[in-house]
PDB file of C-alpha atoms in Angstrom:
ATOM      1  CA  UNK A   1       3.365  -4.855 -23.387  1.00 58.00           C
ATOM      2  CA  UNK A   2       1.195  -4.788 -20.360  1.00 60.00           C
ATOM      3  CA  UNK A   3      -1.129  -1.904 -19.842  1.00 88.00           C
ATOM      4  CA  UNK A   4      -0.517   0.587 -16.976  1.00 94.00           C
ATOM      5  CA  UNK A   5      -3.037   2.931 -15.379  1.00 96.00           C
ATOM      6  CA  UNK A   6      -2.531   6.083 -13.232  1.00 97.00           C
ATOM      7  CA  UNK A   7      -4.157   8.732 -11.471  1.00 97.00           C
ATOM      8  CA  UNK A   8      -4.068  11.818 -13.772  1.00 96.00           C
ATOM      9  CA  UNK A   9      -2.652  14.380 -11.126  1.00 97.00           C
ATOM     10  CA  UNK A  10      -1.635  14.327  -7.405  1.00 98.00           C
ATOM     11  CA  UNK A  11      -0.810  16.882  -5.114  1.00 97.00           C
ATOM     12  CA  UNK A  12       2.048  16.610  -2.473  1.00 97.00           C
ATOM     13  CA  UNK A  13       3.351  19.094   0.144  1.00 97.00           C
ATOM     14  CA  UNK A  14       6.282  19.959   0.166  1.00 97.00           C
ATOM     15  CA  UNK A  15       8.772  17.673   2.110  1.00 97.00           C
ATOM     16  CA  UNK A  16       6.293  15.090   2.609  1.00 97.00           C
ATOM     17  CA  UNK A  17       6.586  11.648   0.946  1.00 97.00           C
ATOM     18  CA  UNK A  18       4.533  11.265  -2.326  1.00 98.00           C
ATOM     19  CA  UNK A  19       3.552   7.951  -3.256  1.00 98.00           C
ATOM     20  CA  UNK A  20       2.569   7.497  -6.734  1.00 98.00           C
ATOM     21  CA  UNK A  21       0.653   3.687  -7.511  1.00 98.00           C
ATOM     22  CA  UNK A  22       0.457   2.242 -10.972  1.00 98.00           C
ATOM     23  CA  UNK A  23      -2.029  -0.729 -11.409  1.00 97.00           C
ATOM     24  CA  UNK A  24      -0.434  -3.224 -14.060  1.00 95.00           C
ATOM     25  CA  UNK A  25      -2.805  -6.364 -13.488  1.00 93.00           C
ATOM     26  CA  UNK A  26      -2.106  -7.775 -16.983  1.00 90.00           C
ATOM     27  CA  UNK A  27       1.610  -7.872 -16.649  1.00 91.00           C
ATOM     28  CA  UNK A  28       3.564 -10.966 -17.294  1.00 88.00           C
ATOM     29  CA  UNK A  29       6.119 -12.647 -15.347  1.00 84.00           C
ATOM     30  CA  UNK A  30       8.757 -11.320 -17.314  1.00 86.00           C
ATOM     31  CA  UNK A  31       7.978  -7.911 -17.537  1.00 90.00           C
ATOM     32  CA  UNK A  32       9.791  -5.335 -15.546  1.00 92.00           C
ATOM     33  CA  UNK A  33       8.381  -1.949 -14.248  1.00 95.00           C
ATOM     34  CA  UNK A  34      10.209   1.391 -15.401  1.00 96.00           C
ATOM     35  CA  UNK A  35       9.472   4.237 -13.732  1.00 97.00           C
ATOM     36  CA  UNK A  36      10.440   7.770 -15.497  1.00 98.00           C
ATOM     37  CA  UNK A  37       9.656  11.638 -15.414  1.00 98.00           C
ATOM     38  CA  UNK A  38       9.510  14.451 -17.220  1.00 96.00           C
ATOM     39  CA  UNK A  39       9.982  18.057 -15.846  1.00 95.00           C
ATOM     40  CA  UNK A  40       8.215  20.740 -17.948  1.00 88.00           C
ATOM     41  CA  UNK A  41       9.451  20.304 -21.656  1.00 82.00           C
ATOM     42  CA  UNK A  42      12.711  18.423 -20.597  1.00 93.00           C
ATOM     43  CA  UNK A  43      13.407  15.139 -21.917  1.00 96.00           C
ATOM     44  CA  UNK A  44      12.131  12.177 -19.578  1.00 97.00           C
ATOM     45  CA  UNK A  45      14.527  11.399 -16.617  1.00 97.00           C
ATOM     46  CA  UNK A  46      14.737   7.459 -15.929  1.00 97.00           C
ATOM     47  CA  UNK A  47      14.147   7.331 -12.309  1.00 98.00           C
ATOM     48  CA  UNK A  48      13.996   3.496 -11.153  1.00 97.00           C
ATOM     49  CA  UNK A  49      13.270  -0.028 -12.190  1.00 95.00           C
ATOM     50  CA  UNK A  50      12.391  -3.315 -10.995  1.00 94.00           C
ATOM     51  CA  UNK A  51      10.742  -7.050 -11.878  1.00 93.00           C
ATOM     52  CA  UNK A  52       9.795  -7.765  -8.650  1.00 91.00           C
ATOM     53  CA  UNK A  53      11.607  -7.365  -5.791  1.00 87.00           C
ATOM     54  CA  UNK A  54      11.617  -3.417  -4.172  1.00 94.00           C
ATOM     55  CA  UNK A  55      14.243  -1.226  -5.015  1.00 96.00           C
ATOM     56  CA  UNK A  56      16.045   1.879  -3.448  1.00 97.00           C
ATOM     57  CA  UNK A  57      18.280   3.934  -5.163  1.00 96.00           C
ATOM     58  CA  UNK A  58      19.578   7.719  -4.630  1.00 95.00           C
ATOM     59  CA  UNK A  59      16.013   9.323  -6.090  1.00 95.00           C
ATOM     60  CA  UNK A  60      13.316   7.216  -5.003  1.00 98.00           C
ATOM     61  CA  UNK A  61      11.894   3.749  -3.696  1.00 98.00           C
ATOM     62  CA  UNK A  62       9.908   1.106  -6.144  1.00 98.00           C
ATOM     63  CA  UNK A  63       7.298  -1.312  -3.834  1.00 98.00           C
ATOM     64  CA  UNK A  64       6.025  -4.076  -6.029  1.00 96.00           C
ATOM     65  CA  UNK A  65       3.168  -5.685  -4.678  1.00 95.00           C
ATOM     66  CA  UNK A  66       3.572  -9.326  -4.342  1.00 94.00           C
ATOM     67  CA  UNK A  67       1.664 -10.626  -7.464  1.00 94.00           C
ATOM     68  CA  UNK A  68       2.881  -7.686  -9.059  1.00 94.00           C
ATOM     69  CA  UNK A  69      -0.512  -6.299 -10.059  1.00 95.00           C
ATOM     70  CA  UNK A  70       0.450  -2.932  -8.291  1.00 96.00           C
ATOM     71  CA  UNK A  71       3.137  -0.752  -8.010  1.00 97.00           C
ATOM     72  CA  UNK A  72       4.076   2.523  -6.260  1.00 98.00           C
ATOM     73  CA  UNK A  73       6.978   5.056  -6.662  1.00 98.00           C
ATOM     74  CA  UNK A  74       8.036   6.660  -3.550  1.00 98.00           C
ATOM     75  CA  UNK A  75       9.640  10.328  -2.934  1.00 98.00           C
ATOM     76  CA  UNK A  76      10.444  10.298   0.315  1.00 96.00           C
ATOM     77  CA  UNK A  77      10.727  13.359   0.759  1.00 95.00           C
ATOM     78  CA  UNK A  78       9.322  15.937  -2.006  1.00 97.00           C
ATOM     79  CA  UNK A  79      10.758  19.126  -3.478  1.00 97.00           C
ATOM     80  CA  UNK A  80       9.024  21.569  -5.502  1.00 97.00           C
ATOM     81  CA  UNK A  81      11.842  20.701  -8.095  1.00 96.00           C
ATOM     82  CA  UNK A  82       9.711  17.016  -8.094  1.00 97.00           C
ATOM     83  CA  UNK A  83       6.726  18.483  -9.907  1.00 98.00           C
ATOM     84  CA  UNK A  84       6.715  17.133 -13.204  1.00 97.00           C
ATOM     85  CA  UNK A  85       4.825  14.148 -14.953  1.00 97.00           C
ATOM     86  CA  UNK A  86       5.669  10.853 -13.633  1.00 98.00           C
ATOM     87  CA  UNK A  87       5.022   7.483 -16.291  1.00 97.00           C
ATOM     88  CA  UNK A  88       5.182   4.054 -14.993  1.00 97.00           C
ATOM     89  CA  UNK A  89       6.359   1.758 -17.807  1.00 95.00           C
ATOM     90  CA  UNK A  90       5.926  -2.388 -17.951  1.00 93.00           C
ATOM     91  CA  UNK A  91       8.355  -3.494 -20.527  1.00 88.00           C
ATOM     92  CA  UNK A  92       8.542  -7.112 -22.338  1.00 76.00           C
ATOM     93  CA  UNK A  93      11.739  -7.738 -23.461  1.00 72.00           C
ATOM     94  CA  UNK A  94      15.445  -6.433 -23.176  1.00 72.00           C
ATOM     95  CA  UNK A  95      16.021  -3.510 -26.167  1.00 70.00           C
ATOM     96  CA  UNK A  96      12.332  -2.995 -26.677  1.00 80.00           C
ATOM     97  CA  UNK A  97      10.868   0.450 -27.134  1.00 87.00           C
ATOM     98  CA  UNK A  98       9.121   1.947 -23.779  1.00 91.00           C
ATOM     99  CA  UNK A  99       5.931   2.773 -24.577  1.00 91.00           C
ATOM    100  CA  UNK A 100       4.642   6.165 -22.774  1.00 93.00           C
ATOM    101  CA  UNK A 101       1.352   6.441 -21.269  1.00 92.00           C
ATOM    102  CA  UNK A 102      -0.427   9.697 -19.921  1.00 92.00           C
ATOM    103  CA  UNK A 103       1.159   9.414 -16.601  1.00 95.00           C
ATOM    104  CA  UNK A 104       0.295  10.936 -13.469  1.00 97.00           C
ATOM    105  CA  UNK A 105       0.827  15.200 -12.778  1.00 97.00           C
ATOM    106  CA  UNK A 106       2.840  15.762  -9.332  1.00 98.00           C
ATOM    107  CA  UNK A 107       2.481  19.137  -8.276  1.00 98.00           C
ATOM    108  CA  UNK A 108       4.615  19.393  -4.932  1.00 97.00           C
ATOM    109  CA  UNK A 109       2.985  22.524  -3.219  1.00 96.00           C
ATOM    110  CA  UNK A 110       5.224  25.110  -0.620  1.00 94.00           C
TER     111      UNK A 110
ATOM    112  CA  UNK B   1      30.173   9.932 -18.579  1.00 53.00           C
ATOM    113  CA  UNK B   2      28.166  12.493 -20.851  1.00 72.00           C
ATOM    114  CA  UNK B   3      24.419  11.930 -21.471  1.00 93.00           C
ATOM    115  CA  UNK B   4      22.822  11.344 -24.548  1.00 97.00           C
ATOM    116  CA  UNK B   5      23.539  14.797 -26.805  1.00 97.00           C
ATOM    117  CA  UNK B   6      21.303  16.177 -29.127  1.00 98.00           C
ATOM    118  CA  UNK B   7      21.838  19.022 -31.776  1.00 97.00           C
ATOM    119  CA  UNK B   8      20.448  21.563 -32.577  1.00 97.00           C
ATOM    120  CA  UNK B   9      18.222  22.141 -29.900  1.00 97.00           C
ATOM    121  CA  UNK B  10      15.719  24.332 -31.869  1.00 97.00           C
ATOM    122  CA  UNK B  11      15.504  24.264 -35.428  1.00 98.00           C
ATOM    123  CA  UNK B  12      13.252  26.292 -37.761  1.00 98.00           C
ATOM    124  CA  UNK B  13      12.817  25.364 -40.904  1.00 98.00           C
ATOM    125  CA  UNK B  14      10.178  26.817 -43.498  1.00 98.00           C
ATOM    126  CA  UNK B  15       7.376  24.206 -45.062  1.00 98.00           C
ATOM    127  CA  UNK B  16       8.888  22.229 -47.686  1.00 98.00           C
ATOM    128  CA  UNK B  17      12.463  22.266 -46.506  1.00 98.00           C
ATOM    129  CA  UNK B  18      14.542  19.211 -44.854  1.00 98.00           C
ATOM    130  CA  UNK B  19      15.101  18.573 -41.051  1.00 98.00           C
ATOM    131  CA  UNK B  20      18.427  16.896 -40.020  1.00 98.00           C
ATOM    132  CA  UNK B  21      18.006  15.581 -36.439  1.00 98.00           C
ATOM    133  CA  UNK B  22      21.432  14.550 -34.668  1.00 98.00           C
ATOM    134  CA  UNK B  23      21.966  12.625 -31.714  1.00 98.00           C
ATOM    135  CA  UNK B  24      25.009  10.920 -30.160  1.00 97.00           C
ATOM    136  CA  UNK B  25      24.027   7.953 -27.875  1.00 96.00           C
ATOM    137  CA  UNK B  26      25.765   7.818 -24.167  1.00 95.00           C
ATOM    138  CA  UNK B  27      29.372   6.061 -24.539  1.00 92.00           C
ATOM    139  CA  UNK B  28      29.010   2.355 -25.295  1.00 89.00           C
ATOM    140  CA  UNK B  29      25.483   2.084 -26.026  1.00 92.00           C
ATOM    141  CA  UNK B  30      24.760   0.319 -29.332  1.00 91.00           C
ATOM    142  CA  UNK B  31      21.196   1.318 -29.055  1.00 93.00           C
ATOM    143  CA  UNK B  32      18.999   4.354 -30.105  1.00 95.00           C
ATOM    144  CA  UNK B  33      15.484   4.943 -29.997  1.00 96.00           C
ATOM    145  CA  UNK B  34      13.725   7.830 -31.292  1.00 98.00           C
ATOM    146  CA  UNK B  35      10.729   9.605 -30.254  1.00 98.00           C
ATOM    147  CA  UNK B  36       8.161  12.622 -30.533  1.00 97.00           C
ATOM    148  CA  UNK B  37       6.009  14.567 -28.718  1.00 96.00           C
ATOM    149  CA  UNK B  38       3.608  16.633 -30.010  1.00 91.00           C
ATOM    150  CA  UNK B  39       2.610  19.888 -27.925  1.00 85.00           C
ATOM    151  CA  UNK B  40       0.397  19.266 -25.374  1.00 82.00           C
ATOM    152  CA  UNK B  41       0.310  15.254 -25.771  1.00 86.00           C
ATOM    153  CA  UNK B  42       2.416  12.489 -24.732  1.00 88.00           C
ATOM    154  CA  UNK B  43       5.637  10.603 -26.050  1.00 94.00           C
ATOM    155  CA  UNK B  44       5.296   8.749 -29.518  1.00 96.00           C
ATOM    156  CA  UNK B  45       8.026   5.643 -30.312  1.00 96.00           C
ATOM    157  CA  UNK B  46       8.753   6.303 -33.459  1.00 97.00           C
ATOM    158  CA  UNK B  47      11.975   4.203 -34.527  1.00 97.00           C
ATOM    159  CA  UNK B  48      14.325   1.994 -32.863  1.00 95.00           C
ATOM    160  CA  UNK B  49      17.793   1.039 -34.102  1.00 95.00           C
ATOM    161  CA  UNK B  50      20.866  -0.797 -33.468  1.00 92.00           C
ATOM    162  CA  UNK B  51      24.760  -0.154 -35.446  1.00 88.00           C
ATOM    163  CA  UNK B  52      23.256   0.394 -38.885  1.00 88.00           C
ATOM    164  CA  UNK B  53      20.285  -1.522 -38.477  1.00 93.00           C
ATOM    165  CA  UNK B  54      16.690  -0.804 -38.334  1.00 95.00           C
ATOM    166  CA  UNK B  55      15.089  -2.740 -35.814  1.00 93.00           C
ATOM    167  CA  UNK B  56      11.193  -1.795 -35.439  1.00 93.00           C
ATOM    168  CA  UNK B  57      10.022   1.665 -37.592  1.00 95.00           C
ATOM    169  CA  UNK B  58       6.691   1.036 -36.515  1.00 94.00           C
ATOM    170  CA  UNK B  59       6.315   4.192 -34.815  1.00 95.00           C
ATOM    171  CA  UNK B  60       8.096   5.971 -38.421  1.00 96.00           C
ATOM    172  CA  UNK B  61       5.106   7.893 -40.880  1.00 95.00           C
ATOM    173  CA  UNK B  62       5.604   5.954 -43.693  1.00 91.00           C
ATOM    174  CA  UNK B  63       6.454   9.045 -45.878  1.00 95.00           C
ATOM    175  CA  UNK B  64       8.896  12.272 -45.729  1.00 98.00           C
ATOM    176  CA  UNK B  65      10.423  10.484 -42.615  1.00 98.00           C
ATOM    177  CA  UNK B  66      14.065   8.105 -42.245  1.00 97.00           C
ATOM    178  CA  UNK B  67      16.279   7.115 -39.771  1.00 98.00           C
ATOM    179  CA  UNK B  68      19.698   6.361 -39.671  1.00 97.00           C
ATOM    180  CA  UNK B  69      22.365   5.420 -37.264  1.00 96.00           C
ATOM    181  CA  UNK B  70      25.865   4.695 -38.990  1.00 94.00           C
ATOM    182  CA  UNK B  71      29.372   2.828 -38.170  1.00 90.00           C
ATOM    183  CA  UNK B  72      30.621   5.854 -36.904  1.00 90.00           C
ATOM    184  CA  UNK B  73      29.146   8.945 -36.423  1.00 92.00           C
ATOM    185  CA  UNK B  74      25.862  10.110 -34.380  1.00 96.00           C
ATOM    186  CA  UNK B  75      21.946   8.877 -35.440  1.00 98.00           C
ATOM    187  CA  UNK B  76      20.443  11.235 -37.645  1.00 98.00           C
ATOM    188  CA  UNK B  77      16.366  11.351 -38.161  1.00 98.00           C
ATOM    189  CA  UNK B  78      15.520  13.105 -41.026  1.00 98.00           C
ATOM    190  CA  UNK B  79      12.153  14.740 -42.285  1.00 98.00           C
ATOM    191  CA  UNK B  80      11.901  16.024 -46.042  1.00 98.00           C
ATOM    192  CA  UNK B  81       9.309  18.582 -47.034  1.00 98.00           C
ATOM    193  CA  UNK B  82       8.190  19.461 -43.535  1.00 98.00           C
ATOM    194  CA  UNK B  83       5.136  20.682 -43.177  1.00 97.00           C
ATOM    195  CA  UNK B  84       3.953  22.912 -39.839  1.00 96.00           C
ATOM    196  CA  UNK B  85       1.855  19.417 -38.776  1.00 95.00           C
ATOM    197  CA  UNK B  86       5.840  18.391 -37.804  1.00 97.00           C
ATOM    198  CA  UNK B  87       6.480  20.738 -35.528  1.00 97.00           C
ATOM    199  CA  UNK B  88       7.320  18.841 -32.297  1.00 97.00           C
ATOM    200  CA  UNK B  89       9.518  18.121 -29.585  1.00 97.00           C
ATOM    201  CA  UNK B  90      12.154  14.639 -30.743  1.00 98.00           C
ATOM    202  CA  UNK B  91      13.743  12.843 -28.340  1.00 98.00           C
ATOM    203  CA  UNK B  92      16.720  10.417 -28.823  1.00 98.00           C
ATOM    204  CA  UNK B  93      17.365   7.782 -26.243  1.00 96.00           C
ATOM    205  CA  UNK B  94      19.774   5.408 -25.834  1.00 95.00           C
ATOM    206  CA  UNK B  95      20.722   2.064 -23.852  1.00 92.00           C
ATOM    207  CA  UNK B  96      23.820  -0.601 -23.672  1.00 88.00           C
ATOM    208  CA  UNK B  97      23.736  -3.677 -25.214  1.00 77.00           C
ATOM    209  CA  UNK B  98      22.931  -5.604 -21.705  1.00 66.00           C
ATOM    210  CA  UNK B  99      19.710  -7.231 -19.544  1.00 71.00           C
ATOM    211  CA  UNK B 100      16.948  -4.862 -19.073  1.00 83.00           C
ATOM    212  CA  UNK B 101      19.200  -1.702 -18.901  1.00 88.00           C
ATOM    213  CA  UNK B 102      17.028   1.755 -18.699  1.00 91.00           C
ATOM    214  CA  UNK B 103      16.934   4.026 -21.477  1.00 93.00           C
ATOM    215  CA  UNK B 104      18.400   7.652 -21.381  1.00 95.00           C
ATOM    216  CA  UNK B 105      16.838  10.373 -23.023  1.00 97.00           C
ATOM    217  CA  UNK B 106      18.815  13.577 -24.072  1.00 97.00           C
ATOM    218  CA  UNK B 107      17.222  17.120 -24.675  1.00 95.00           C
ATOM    219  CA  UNK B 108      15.226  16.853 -27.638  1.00 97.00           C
ATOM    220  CA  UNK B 109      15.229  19.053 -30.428  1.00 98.00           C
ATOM    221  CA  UNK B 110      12.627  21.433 -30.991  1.00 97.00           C
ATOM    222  CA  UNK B 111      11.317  21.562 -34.338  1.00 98.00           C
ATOM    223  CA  UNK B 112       8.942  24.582 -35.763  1.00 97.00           C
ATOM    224  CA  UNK B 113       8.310  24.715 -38.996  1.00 98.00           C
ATOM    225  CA  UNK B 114       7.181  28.286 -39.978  1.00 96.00           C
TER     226      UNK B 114
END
């Protein structure tokens, strides 16, 4: 699977949008991105996914840039309840294990 | 629809006993995946497995450790002879039989060994 890198930690205020970017530059064509979180010792909440078109659901926005190198995972609009750590994922094949990074720290901040 | 359920969700078990790790996948998913997470560090794959198969252990220790996931009935991870090294957070996930479908992750269970 393609490697993903991420800031360590971001800070967001409070009902402003936080935009978290993932740099995938190895991935393949048939790789999708998985985004996912984890809130304090919870297990990790699937959040979005995509191959290469942008997607919207209820939680958040996925922009994939056009040769999919990038990627960014947008709250639009951020409650303290978002603070957790946020992985972005690249993932071969259908039924394959996801393979956690680090991931990036949000701390949304009153 | 419920989630993926695991039980118990903290276990203690004394160095040298056995573990018995349950979890029941979300309704029609054929697929579990298990995983740990040691404290303070990320999410290990540790076992992934279809109706009473084995499909990639490569995450498994290659001792003390097994996975199961029957005809009927829940997965069960099990650890013989724990020793305190095992204490960790396990996570079960699950996903349908279909495309690229997510995974969903239940709980975990808690394990200390003492």
């Amino acid at each position: 699977d393609a490697k993903t890198t991420q800031p360590t930690s971001m800070d967001c205020a409070e009902g402003r949008a936080a935009n978290l970017p993932c740099n995938h530059s190895t991935i393949s064509g048939n790789e999708y991105v998985y985004w996912y979180r984890q809130i304090h010792s919870q297990g990790p909440q699937y959040i979005i996914h995509g191959l290469k078109n942008n997607e919207t659901n209820e939680m958040a926005s996925l922009i994939i840039t056009e040769d999919r190198k990038s990627s960014t995972l947008i709250l639009p609009h951020a409650t303290l309840r978002d603070t957790a750590v946020y992985y972005c994922i690249v993932r071969v094949a259908r039924n394959t294990p996801l393979v956690f990074g680090k991931g990036t720290r949000l701390s949304v901040i009153a | 629809n419920a989630g993926v359920m695991q039980n118990p969700r903290h276990l203690v078990r004394r160095r040298g006993q056995e573990a018995r790790l349950r979890c029941s996948p979300m309704k029609g998913h054929s697929h579990v995946y298990w995983y740990r997470q040691l404290p303070e560090e990320g999410l290990k794959f540790m076992v992934y497995l279809q109706k009473e198969n084995i499909i990639d252990e490569s995450g498994m220790p290659k001792e003390r450790f097994s996975a199961e996931f029957p005809k009927e009935g829940p997965s069960i991870l099990r650890i013989q002879q724990v020793v305190r090294g095992d204490s960790a957070a396990y996570f079960c996930a699950s996903s349908p039989d279909r495309g690229n479908s997510p995974l969903h992750f239940g709980n975990g269970t808690r394990l200390t060994v003492t």
